[in-house]
């Protein structure tokens, strides 16, 4: 069963269990999936591939993280907490990301492989690492690691 279909099925489970937050998050995801399908110029009832589904979920995760940051800065702990609850639900659907230590190992290997020695080539190195770790590592973690290699 595809991830798209699994999430659709879990809406029914959330309804029966009367889990309001989970139901809201899942419905929002399915709406995002439909928007993505339409953006790809396909019929709304078609399913996304697992890769496209994960991309939509990752986008939703990033939005929640940004919202939490903004609400925390604005002193709205109540809103930040509700966004955190939604984020926790979304994160159950994406595979675990690599740890910073694993990203550092790949970055060091890529740096020596490409022969990058100065900060001016940092963008090329970052691009190569992101290409290799697409979907496996958080972009912010990769950026932090690459910047630390040139300090």
Tab-separated table of C-alpha atoms in Angstrom, residues 42-103:
chain	number	residue	atom	x	y	z
A	42	UNK	CA	-3.105	15.134	-13.202
A	43	UNK	CA	-6.605	14.185	-12.088
A	44	UNK	CA	-7.386	14.980	-8.414
A	45	UNK	CA	-8.273	11.376	-7.571
A	46	UNK	CA	-4.876	10.056	-8.680
A	47	UNK	CA	-2.313	9.054	-6.067
A	48	UNK	CA	1.118	10.535	-5.559
A	49	UNK	CA	4.209	8.350	-5.624
A	50	UNK	CA	5.755	7.686	-2.215
A	51	UNK	CA	8.607	10.089	-3.046
A	52	UNK	CA	6.200	12.916	-3.949
A	53	UNK	CA	4.109	12.128	-0.857
A	54	UNK	CA	7.210	12.397	1.340
A	55	UNK	CA	8.123	15.717	-0.293
A	56	UNK	CA	4.682	17.120	0.596
A	57	UNK	CA	5.003	15.836	4.176
A	58	UNK	CA	8.516	17.316	4.493
A	59	UNK	CA	7.160	20.660	3.310
A	60	UNK	CA	4.444	20.481	5.986
A	61	UNK	CA	7.068	19.606	8.615
A	62	UNK	CA	9.172	22.609	7.563
A	63	UNK	CA	6.119	24.882	7.774
A	64	UNK	CA	5.357	23.641	11.298
A	65	UNK	CA	8.968	24.194	12.404
A	66	UNK	CA	8.904	27.740	11.020
A	67	UNK	CA	5.572	28.410	12.743
A	68	UNK	CA	6.860	27.097	16.068
A	69	UNK	CA	9.875	29.386	15.791
A	70	UNK	CA	7.720	32.429	14.971
A	71	UNK	CA	5.154	31.713	17.705
A	72	UNK	CA	7.917	31.211	20.255
A	73	UNK	CA	9.512	34.546	19.279
A	74	UNK	CA	6.093	36.194	19.540
A	75	UNK	CA	5.492	34.804	23.013
A	76	UNK	CA	2.578	32.593	21.943
A	77	UNK	CA	3.429	29.350	23.719
A	78	UNK	CA	-0.150	28.063	23.269
A	79	UNK	CA	0.084	28.257	19.472
A	80	UNK	CA	3.644	26.896	19.466
A	81	UNK	CA	2.456	23.896	21.511
A	82	UNK	CA	-0.387	23.134	19.083
A	83	UNK	CA	2.026	23.361	16.139
A	84	UNK	CA	4.422	21.048	18.013
A	85	UNK	CA	1.631	18.489	18.449
A	86	UNK	CA	0.959	18.606	14.695
A	87	UNK	CA	4.680	18.340	13.967
A	88	UNK	CA	4.961	15.213	16.131
A	89	UNK	CA	2.174	13.569	14.121
A	90	UNK	CA	3.756	14.526	10.777
A	91	UNK	CA	7.161	13.225	11.812
A	92	UNK	CA	5.756	9.711	12.237
A	93	UNK	CA	5.355	9.539	8.447
A	94	UNK	CA	8.844	10.562	7.378
A	95	UNK	CA	11.897	8.342	7.701
A	96	UNK	CA	14.399	9.260	10.393
A	97	UNK	CA	16.989	11.803	9.328
A	98	UNK	CA	20.719	11.215	9.600
A	99	UNK	CA	22.470	12.415	12.733
A	100	UNK	CA	24.853	15.381	12.582
A	101	UNK	CA	27.815	13.022	13.104
A	102	UNK	CA	26.794	10.935	10.070
A	103	UNK	CA	26.350	14.087	7.986
